[in-house]
Amino acid sequence: MAARVWTVQNQKGGTTKTTTATNIAACLATVHKKNVLLVDLDGTQGSATDWASARSDDAPPVPCVIMRENIKRDLPRISAGYDYVIIDGVPQISTLTSDTVKIADLVIIPVQPSQYDIWATRDMVQLVKDRQEVTDGLPRAALMVARAIRNTIIERTATEALHGYELPVLSAKTYQSVSYLNGIAEGRSVFDLPASDGARDDIEAVTLELLEMDK
Ligand SMILES: Nc1ncnc2c1ncn2[C@@H]1O[C@H](COP(=O)(O)OP(=O)(O)OP(=O)(O)O)[C@@H](O)[C@H]1O
Ligand SMILES: [Mg+2]
C-alpha cells in the first residue's frame, strides 16, 4: 500500500513546522509502530535532517531525506515501503510548496497564537483552498495552534480567529514548553521523556486527530 503523505507547512518562519513534523514522525514510529520517513524540504537549514541523523540507535529509526525539487516525480519511489511520509516544509511559498500540497494526503498548518502569525498564514490557507477547489476537497488540511500559553485569553481568541479561515482547527494544540527543546541534539522526541510529560499527551492527541482525519 502506498505511504500516507502528511506535510507540515506554513510560509511564516518559526511556526514550529520542524518541531511538529519530527514529533509527529516520532509518535507514529514509537507509539503506533509505523515505518516513517521524514522529508526535509528545507535543505539549506536542514533541521529535520540534523535531528534524524543525531537520533540514537535505541530509538525507533526515523530516516530523513532532503528533497529540493521534483517531489511529484520522485516521492512515490522514495516512499516505497513506508507507512507514513512526514514532510517538513519551508518558510516560503514556492513551486516546491505547491507541488507538496498537490501530492499530500494531509496538510498540517501550525500557527502560533499571535495575530501577526494568523495574518501571515493567509497565503498558505489560500494555497490549500485553491487546491481543494479543483480536487474535490483534497488534500485534507487542518490548522494547529502551536506554542500556546495555557489558560490565557489569547489562547482562546487566537483559536477563534483561526476558525475564521474556514479550515478545520485541531482541538489538540501544542503548548510552550522546554520539553520540545530537550534532547533535540540527540535526535530525541517528546516520547523519550517521562510518561507524565504533558507534551507527549499533546503530540499524541494531535497525531490521533490527524489519523482520524486521514481515514
Ligand atoms: N512548543 C514549543 N515550546 C517551546 N519552544 C518551541 C516549541 N516548538 C518549537 N519551539 C522552538 O521554536 C523555534 C522554532 O521552531 P521550529 O524550528 O520547529 O519552527 P519552524 O517553523 O520549523 O521554523 P522555520 O520556519 O525556520 O523552518 C525553535 O527554536 C524550536 O526549538
Ligand atoms: Mg523548520
Short mmCIF file of C-alpha atoms and ligand atoms in Angstrom, two decimals:
data_model
loop_
_atom_site.label_atom_id
_atom_site.label_comp_id
_atom_site.label_asym_id
_atom_site.label_seq_id
_atom_site.Cartn_x
_atom_site.Cartn_y
_atom_site.Cartn_z
CA MET A 1 0.00 0.00 0.00
CA ALA A 2 1.23 3.49 -0.81
CA ALA A 3 2.53 5.58 2.07
CA ARG A 4 0.22 8.23 3.50
CA VAL A 5 1.80 11.63 2.97
CA TRP A 6 1.41 14.34 5.60
CA THR A 7 3.07 17.71 5.23
CA VAL A 8 3.65 20.40 7.85
CA GLN A 9 3.59 23.78 6.13
CA ASN A 10 3.42 27.48 6.80
CA GLN A 11 5.23 30.16 4.82
CA LYS A 12 5.75 32.09 8.04
CA GLY A 13 9.09 31.27 9.67
CA GLY A 14 9.41 29.72 13.12
CA THR A 15 5.84 28.44 13.46
CA THR A 16 7.11 25.04 14.80
CA LYS A 17 6.93 23.16 11.47
CA THR A 18 10.09 21.16 12.17
CA THR A 19 9.28 20.51 15.83
CA THR A 20 5.79 19.38 14.88
CA ALA A 21 6.98 17.22 11.96
CA THR A 22 9.72 15.45 13.94
CA ASN A 23 7.49 14.78 16.94
CA ILE A 24 4.56 13.52 14.85
CA ALA A 25 7.01 11.28 13.00
CA ALA A 26 8.35 10.00 16.32
CA CYS A 27 4.80 9.42 17.59
CA LEU A 28 3.87 7.35 14.54
CA ALA A 29 7.11 5.37 14.82
CA THR A 30 7.14 4.93 18.61
CA VAL A 31 3.51 4.76 19.71
CA HIS A 32 1.89 3.45 16.51
CA LYS A 33 4.85 1.26 15.41
CA LYS A 34 4.75 2.58 11.85
CA ASN A 35 7.55 2.81 9.29
CA VAL A 36 8.06 6.53 8.94
CA LEU A 37 10.16 8.58 6.54
CA LEU A 38 10.84 12.27 7.17
CA VAL A 39 11.33 14.52 4.15
CA ASP A 40 13.17 17.79 4.66
CA LEU A 41 12.23 20.45 2.09
CA ASP A 42 14.49 22.96 3.81
CA GLY A 43 17.84 21.60 2.69
CA THR A 44 19.55 24.93 3.45
CA GLN A 45 18.60 24.85 7.12
CA GLY A 46 18.46 21.04 7.27
CA SER A 47 16.96 20.94 10.78
CA ALA A 48 14.90 17.77 10.30
CA THR A 49 17.90 16.14 8.64
CA ASP A 50 20.17 17.06 11.57
CA TRP A 51 17.59 15.74 14.05
CA ALA A 52 17.20 12.43 12.22
CA SER A 53 20.91 11.85 11.83
CA ALA A 54 21.56 12.60 15.52
CA ARG A 55 18.93 10.03 16.56
CA SER A 56 20.43 7.28 18.66
CA ASP A 57 20.21 3.60 17.76
CA ASP A 58 18.00 2.75 20.75
CA ALA A 59 15.06 4.82 19.40
CA PRO A 60 12.78 3.61 16.58
CA PRO A 61 14.50 4.86 13.43
CA VAL A 62 13.08 7.83 11.54
CA PRO A 63 15.25 8.30 8.45
CA CYS A 64 15.20 11.64 6.69
CA VAL A 65 15.87 12.66 3.09
CA ILE A 66 16.28 16.15 1.67
CA MET A 67 14.20 16.97 -1.41
CA ARG A 68 14.65 20.26 -3.24
CA GLU A 69 12.75 19.64 -6.47
CA ASN A 70 10.77 17.10 -8.48
CA ILE A 71 8.87 15.93 -5.40
CA LYS A 72 5.87 14.94 -7.54
CA ARG A 73 8.06 12.73 -9.70
CA ASP A 74 10.39 11.29 -7.05
CA LEU A 75 8.34 10.84 -3.87
CA PRO A 76 6.48 7.66 -4.96
CA ARG A 77 9.83 5.89 -5.46
CA ILE A 78 11.47 7.29 -2.31
CA SER A 79 8.49 6.48 -0.10
CA ALA A 80 8.16 2.83 -1.20
CA GLY A 81 7.90 0.52 1.81
CA TYR A 82 6.97 3.26 4.31
CA ASP A 83 3.61 3.61 6.04
CA TYR A 84 3.89 7.37 6.51
CA VAL A 85 5.90 10.18 4.95
CA ILE A 86 6.08 13.33 7.06
CA ILE A 87 7.27 16.34 5.10
CA ASP A 88 8.83 19.27 6.96
CA GLY A 89 8.07 22.39 4.95
CA VAL A 90 9.96 25.55 4.09
CA PRO A 91 9.09 29.03 5.36
CA GLN A 92 8.08 30.26 1.91
CA ILE A 93 5.57 29.67 -0.83
CA SER A 94 7.26 28.27 -3.90
CA THR A 95 6.75 25.66 -6.61
CA LEU A 96 8.10 23.11 -4.13
CA THR A 97 5.48 24.15 -1.57
CA SER A 98 2.58 23.95 -4.01
CA ASP A 99 3.81 20.66 -5.51
CA THR A 100 3.97 19.26 -1.98
CA VAL A 101 0.38 20.30 -1.29
CA LYS A 102 -0.60 18.56 -4.55
CA ILE A 103 0.89 15.20 -3.56
CA ALA A 104 -0.09 15.31 0.14
CA ASP A 105 -2.97 13.44 1.72
CA LEU A 106 -2.98 15.81 4.68
CA VAL A 107 -1.63 19.33 5.24
CA ILE A 108 -0.96 20.47 8.81
CA ILE A 109 -0.54 24.23 9.27
CA PRO A 110 0.91 25.16 12.67
CA VAL A 111 0.19 28.73 13.75
CA GLN A 112 1.35 30.50 16.87
CA PRO A 113 -1.44 32.25 18.75
CA SER A 114 -0.50 35.77 17.72
CA GLN A 115 -2.44 37.96 15.34
CA TYR A 116 0.71 38.56 13.26
CA ASP A 117 1.15 34.83 12.76
CA ILE A 118 -2.52 34.37 11.95
CA TRP A 119 -2.37 37.12 9.29
CA ALA A 120 0.87 35.68 7.90
CA THR A 121 -0.82 32.30 7.39
CA ARG A 122 -3.37 33.74 4.92
CA ASP A 123 -1.46 32.79 1.74
CA MET A 124 -0.82 29.24 2.93
CA VAL A 125 -4.52 28.77 3.67
CA GLN A 126 -5.38 30.17 0.24
CA LEU A 127 -2.93 27.82 -1.47
CA VAL A 128 -4.58 24.84 0.19
CA LYS A 129 -8.11 26.04 -0.54
CA ASP A 130 -7.28 26.70 -4.20
CA ARG A 131 -6.07 23.13 -4.49
CA GLN A 132 -9.08 21.72 -2.64
CA GLU A 133 -11.39 23.56 -5.01
CA VAL A 134 -10.09 21.71 -8.06
CA THR A 135 -9.65 18.31 -6.41
CA ASP A 136 -12.91 17.70 -4.55
CA GLY A 137 -11.68 18.94 -1.19
CA LEU A 138 -8.33 17.14 -1.20
CA PRO A 139 -5.85 17.23 0.37
CA ARG A 140 -7.49 17.38 3.76
CA ALA A 141 -5.98 20.19 5.82
CA ALA A 142 -6.02 21.43 9.40
CA LEU A 143 -4.73 24.45 11.27
CA MET A 144 -2.99 23.67 14.55
CA VAL A 145 -2.46 26.12 17.40
CA ALA A 146 1.24 25.87 18.30
CA ARG A 147 3.20 27.07 21.33
CA ALA A 148 0.05 28.25 23.08
CA ILE A 149 0.32 29.52 26.63
CA ARG A 150 -2.16 27.65 28.77
CA ASN A 151 -5.23 29.42 30.12
CA THR A 152 -4.53 32.77 28.54
CA ILE A 153 -7.14 34.90 26.82
CA ILE A 154 -5.00 34.95 23.70
CA GLU A 155 -5.10 31.13 23.53
CA ARG A 156 -8.88 31.35 23.22
CA THR A 157 -9.14 34.42 20.99
CA ALA A 158 -6.45 33.17 18.60
CA THR A 159 -8.20 29.83 18.28
CA GLU A 160 -11.43 31.66 17.49
CA ALA A 161 -9.66 33.85 14.94
CA LEU A 162 -8.20 30.77 13.22
CA HIS A 163 -11.71 29.37 12.74
CA GLY A 164 -12.29 32.44 10.54
CA TYR A 165 -10.17 30.78 7.85
CA GLU A 166 -12.85 28.12 7.43
CA LEU A 167 -10.46 25.21 7.56
CA PRO A 168 -10.66 22.65 10.38
CA VAL A 169 -8.75 23.70 13.51
CA LEU A 170 -7.41 20.77 15.53
CA SER A 171 -8.78 20.66 19.04
CA ALA A 172 -5.39 19.36 20.21
CA LYS A 173 -2.70 22.03 20.50
CA THR A 174 0.93 22.25 21.39
CA TYR A 175 1.98 24.45 24.29
CA GLN A 176 5.06 26.48 25.05
CA SER A 177 7.37 24.01 26.80
CA VAL A 178 11.05 23.20 27.20
CA SER A 179 10.06 19.56 26.65
CA TYR A 180 10.37 20.20 22.91
CA LEU A 181 13.89 21.62 23.28
CA ASN A 182 15.46 18.95 25.48
CA GLY A 183 17.05 16.19 23.51
CA ILE A 184 16.98 17.75 20.01
CA ALA A 185 20.78 17.38 19.86
CA GLU A 186 20.38 13.60 20.30
CA GLY A 187 17.50 13.34 17.83
CA ARG A 188 15.10 12.69 20.68
CA SER A 189 11.40 13.47 20.75
CA VAL A 190 8.87 14.06 23.49
CA PHE A 191 8.40 10.26 23.55
CA ASP A 192 11.81 9.92 25.19
CA LEU A 193 10.54 11.96 28.14
CA PRO A 194 8.79 10.52 31.22
CA ALA A 195 5.24 9.31 30.58
CA SER A 196 3.94 12.12 32.79
CA ASP A 197 5.22 14.84 30.43
CA GLY A 198 2.29 16.88 29.07
CA ALA A 199 3.98 17.47 25.69
CA ARG A 200 3.71 13.73 24.99
CA ASP A 201 -0.04 13.85 25.56
CA ASP A 202 -0.32 16.89 23.29
CA ILE A 203 1.58 15.31 20.38
CA GLU A 204 -0.32 12.04 20.85
CA ALA A 205 -3.62 13.92 20.77
CA VAL A 206 -2.56 15.86 17.64
CA THR A 207 -1.48 12.63 15.93
CA LEU A 208 -4.72 10.82 16.84
CA GLU A 209 -6.79 13.66 15.42
CA LEU A 210 -4.75 13.57 12.21
CA LEU A 211 -5.11 9.78 11.92
CA GLU A 212 -8.84 10.23 12.30
CA MET A 213 -8.92 12.95 9.60
CA ASP A 214 -6.85 10.82 7.22
CA LYS A 215 -9.23 7.84 7.29
N1 LIG B 1 6.13 24.01 21.88
C1 LIG B 1 7.29 24.67 21.91
N2 LIG B 1 7.70 25.27 23.05
C2 LIG B 1 8.86 25.96 23.09
N3 LIG B 1 9.69 26.14 22.04
C3 LIG B 1 9.33 25.57 20.87
C4 LIG B 1 8.13 24.82 20.74
N4 LIG B 1 8.05 24.38 19.46
C5 LIG B 1 9.14 24.85 18.83
N5 LIG B 1 9.92 25.56 19.67
C6 LIG B 1 11.15 26.27 19.32
O1 LIG B 1 10.78 27.37 18.48
C7 LIG B 1 11.72 27.57 17.44
C8 LIG B 1 11.03 27.43 16.07
O2 LIG B 1 10.58 26.08 15.94
P1 LIG B 1 10.83 25.27 14.60
O3 LIG B 1 12.26 25.35 14.17
O4 LIG B 1 10.24 23.93 14.81
O5 LIG B 1 9.94 26.15 13.61
P2 LIG B 1 9.90 26.10 12.02
O6 LIG B 1 8.54 26.51 11.62
O7 LIG B 1 10.36 24.78 11.53
O8 LIG B 1 10.95 27.22 11.62
P3 LIG B 1 11.46 27.54 10.12
O9 LIG B 1 10.37 28.35 9.50
O10 LIG B 1 12.72 28.33 10.34
O11 LIG B 1 11.68 26.23 9.44
C9 LIG B 1 12.81 26.54 17.66
O12 LIG B 1 13.84 27.13 18.41
C10 LIG B 1 12.11 25.45 18.47
O13 LIG B 1 13.01 24.71 19.27
MG MG B 2 11.85 24.32 10.09
#
